[in-house]
CSV table of N, CA, C and O in Angstrom, one decimal:
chain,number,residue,atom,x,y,z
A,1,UNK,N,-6.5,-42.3,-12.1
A,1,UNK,CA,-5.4,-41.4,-12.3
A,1,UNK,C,-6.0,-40.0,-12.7
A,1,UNK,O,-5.6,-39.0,-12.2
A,2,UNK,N,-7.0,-40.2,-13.8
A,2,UNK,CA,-7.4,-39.0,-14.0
A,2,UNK,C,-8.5,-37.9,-13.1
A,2,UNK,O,-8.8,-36.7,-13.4
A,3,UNK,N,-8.7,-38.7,-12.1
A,3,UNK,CA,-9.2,-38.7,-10.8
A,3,UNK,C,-8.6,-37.3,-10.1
A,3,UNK,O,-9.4,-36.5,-9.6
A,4,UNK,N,-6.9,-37.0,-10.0
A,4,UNK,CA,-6.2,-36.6,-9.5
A,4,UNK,C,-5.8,-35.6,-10.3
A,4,UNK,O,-6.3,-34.6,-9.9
A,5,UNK,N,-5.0,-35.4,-11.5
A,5,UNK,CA,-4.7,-34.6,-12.5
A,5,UNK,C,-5.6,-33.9,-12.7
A,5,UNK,O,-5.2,-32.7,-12.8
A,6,UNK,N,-7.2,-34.0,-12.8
A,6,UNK,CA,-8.1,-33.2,-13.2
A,6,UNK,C,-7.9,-31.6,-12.1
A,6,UNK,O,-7.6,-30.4,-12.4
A,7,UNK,N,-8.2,-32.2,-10.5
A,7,UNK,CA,-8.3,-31.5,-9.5
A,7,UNK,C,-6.9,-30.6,-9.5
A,7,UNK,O,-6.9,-29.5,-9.1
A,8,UNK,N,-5.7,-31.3,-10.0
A,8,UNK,CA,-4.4,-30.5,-9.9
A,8,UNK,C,-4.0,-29.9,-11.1
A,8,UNK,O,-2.8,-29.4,-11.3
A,9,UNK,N,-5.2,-29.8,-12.1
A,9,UNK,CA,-4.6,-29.0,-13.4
A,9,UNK,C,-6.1,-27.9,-12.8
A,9,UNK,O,-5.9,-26.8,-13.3
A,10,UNK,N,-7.1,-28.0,-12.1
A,10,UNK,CA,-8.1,-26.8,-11.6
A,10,UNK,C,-7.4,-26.0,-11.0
A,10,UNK,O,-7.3,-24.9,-11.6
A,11,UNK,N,-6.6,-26.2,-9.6
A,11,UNK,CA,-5.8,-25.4,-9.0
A,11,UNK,C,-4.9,-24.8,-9.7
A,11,UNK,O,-4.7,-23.6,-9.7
A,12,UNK,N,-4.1,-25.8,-10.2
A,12,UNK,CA,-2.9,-24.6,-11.3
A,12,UNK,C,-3.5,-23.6,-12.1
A,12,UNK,O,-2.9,-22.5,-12.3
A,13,UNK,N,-4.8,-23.9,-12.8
A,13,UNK,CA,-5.1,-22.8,-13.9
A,13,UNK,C,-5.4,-21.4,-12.5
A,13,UNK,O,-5.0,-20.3,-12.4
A,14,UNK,N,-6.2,-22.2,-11.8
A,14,UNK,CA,-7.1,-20.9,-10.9
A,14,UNK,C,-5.8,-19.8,-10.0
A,14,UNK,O,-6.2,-18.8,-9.5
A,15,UNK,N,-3.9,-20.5,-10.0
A,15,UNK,CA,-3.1,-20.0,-9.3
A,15,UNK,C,-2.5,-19.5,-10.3
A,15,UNK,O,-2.4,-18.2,-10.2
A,16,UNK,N,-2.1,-19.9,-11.1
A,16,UNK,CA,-1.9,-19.1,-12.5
A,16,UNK,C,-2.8,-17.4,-12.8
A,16,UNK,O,-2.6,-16.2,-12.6
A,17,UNK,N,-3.5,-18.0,-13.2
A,17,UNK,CA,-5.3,-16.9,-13.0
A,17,UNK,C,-4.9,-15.8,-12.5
A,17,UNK,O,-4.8,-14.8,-13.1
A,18,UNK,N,-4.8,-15.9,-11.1
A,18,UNK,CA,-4.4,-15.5,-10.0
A,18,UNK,C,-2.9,-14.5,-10.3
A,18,UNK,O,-2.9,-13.3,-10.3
A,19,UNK,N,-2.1,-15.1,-10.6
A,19,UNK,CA,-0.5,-14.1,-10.9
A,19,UNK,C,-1.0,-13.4,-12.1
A,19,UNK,O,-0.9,-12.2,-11.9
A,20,UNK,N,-1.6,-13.7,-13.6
A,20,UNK,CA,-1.9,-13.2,-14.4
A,20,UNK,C,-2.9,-11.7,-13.7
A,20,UNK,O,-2.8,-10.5,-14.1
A,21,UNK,N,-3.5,-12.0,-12.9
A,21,UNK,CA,-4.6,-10.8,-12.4
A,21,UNK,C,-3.7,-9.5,-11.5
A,21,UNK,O,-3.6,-8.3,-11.7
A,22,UNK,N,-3.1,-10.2,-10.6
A,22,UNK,CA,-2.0,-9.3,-10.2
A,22,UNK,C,-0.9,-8.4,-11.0
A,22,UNK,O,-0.3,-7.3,-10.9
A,23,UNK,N,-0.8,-9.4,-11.8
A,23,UNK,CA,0.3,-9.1,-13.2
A,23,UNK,C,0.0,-7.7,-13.4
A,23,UNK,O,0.6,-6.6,-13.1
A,24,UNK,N,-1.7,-8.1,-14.5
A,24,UNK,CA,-2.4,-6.6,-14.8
A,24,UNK,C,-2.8,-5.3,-13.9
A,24,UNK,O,-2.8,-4.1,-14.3
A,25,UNK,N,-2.9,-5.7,-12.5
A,25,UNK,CA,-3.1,-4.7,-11.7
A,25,UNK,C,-2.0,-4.0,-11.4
A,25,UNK,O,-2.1,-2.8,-11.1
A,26,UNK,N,-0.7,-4.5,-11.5
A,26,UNK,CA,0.5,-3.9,-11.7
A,26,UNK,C,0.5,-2.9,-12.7
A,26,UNK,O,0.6,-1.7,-12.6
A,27,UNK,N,0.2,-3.7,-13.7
A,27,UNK,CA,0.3,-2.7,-14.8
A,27,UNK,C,-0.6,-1.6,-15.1
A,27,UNK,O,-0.2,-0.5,-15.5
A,28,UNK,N,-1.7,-1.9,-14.7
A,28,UNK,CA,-2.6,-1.1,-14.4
A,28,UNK,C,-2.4,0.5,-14.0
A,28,UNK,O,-2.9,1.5,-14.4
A,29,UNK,N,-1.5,0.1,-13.0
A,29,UNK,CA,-1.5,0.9,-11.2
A,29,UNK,C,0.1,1.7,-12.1
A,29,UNK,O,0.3,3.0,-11.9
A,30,UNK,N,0.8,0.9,-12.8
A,30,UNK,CA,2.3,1.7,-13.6
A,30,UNK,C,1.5,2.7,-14.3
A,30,UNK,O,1.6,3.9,-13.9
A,31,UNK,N,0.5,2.5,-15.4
A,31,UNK,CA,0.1,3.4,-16.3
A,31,UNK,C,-0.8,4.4,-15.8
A,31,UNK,O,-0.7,5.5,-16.5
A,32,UNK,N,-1.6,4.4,-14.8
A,32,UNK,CA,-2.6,5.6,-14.3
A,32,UNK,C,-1.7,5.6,-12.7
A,32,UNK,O,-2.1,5.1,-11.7
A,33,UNK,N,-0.7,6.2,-12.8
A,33,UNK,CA,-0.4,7.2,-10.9
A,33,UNK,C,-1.4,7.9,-10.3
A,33,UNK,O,-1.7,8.2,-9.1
A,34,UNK,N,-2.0,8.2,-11.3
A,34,UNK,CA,-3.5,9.2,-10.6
A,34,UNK,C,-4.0,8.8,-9.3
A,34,UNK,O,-4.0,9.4,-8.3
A,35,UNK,N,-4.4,7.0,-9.5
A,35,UNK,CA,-4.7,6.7,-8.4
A,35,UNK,C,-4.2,5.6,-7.1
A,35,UNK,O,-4.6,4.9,-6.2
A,36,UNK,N,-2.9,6.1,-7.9
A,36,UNK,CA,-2.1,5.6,-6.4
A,36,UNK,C,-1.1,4.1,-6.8
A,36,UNK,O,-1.2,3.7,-7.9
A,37,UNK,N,-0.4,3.5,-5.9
A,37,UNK,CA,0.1,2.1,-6.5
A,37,UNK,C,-0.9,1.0,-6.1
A,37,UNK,O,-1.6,0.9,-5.1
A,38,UNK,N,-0.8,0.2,-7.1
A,38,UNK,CA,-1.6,-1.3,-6.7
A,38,UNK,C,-1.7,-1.4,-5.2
A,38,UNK,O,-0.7,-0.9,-4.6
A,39,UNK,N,-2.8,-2.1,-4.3
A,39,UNK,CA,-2.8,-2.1,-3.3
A,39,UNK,C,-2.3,-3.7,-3.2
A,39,UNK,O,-2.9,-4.6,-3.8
A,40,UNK,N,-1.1,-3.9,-2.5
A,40,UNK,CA,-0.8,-5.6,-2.3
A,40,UNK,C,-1.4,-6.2,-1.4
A,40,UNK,O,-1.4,-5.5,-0.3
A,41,UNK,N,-2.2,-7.8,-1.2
A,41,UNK,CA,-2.7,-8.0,-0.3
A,41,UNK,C,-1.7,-8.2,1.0
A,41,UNK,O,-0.6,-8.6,0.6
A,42,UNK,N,-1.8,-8.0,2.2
A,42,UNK,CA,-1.2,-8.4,3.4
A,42,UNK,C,-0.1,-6.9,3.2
A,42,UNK,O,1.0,-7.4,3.6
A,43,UNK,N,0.0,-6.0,2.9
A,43,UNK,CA,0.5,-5.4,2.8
A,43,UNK,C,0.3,-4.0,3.6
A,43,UNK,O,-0.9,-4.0,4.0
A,44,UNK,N,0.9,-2.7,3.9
A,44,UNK,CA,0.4,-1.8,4.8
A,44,UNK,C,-0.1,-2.1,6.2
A,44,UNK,O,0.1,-3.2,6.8
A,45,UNK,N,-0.9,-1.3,6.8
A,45,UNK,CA,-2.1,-0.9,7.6
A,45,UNK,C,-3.1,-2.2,7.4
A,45,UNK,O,-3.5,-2.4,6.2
A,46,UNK,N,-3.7,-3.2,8.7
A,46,UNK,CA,-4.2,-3.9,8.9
A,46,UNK,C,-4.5,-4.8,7.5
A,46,UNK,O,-5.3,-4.8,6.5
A,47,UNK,N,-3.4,-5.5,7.8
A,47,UNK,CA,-2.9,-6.4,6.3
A,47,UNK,C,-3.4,-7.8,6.9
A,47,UNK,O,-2.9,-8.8,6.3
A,48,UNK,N,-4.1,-8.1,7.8
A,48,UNK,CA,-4.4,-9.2,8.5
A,48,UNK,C,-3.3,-10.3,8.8
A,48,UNK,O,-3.5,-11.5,8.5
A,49,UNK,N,-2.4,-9.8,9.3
A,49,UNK,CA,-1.6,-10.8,10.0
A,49,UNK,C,-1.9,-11.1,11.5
A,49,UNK,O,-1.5,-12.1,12.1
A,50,UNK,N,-2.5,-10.4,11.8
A,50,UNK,CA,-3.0,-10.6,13.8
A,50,UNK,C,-2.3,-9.7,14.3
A,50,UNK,O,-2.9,-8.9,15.1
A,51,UNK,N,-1.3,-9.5,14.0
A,51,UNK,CA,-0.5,-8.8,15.3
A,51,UNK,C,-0.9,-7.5,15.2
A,51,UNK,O,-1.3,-7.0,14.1
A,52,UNK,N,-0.7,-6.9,16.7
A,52,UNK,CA,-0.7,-5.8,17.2
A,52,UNK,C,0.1,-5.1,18.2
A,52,UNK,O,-0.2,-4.3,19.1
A,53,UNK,N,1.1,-5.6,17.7
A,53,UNK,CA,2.6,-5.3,18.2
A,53,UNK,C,2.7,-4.4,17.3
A,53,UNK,O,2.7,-3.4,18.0
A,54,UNK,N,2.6,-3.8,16.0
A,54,UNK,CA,3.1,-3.4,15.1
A,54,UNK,C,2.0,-1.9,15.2
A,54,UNK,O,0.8,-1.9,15.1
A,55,UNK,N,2.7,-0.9,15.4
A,55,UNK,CA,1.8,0.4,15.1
A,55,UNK,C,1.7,0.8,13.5
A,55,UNK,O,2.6,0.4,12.7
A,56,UNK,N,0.6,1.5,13.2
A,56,UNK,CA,0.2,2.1,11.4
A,56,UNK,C,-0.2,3.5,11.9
A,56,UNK,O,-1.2,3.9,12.5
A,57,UNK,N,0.6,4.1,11.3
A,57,UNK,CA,0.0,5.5,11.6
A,57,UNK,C,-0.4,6.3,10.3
A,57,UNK,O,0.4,6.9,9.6
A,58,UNK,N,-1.7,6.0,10.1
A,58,UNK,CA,-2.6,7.1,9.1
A,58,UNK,C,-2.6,8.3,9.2
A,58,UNK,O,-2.7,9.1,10.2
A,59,UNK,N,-2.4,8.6,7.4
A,59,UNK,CA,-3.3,10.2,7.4
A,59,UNK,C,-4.0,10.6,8.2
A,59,UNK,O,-4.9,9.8,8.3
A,60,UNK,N,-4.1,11.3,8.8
A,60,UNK,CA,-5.7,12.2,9.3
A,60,UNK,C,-6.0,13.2,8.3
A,60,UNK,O,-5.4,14.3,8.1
A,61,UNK,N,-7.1,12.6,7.6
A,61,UNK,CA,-7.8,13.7,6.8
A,61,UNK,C,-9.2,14.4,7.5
A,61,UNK,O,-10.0,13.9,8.3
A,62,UNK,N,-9.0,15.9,7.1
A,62,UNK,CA,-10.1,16.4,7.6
A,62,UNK,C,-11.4,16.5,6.6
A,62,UNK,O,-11.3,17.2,5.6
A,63,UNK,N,-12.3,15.9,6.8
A,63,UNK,CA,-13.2,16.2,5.6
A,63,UNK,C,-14.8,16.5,6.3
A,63,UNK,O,-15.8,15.9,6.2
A,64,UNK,N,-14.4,17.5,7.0
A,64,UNK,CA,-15.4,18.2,7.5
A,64,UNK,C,-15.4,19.8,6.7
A,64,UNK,O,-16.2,20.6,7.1
């Protein structure tokens, strides 16, 4: 039994972990605007879902 519990209290701490770390980056990203909002993963411009149905149209910055 403890065989099983061990591996499924690893994954909970490490997914837990995981929401706690996003948590802070929220908060992070609330308290300094300077540099923009938290970036979410799968989120915006080539968020890696595959598709390419979907157009993203970027800034063009000139930094010439």
């Amino acid at each position: 039994m403890l065989r099983y519990l061990i591996p499924t209290a690893i994954i909970l701490v490490l997914l837990l972990g995981w929401i706690l770390v996003q948590h802070l980056a929220r908060q992070y990203a609330a308290r300094h605007p300077e540099f923009g909002p938290a970036r979410e993963e799968g989120l915006g411009c080539d968020g890696g879902c595959g598709c390419r149905a979907r157009h993203c149209e970027r800034e063009k910055h000139d930094h010439g």
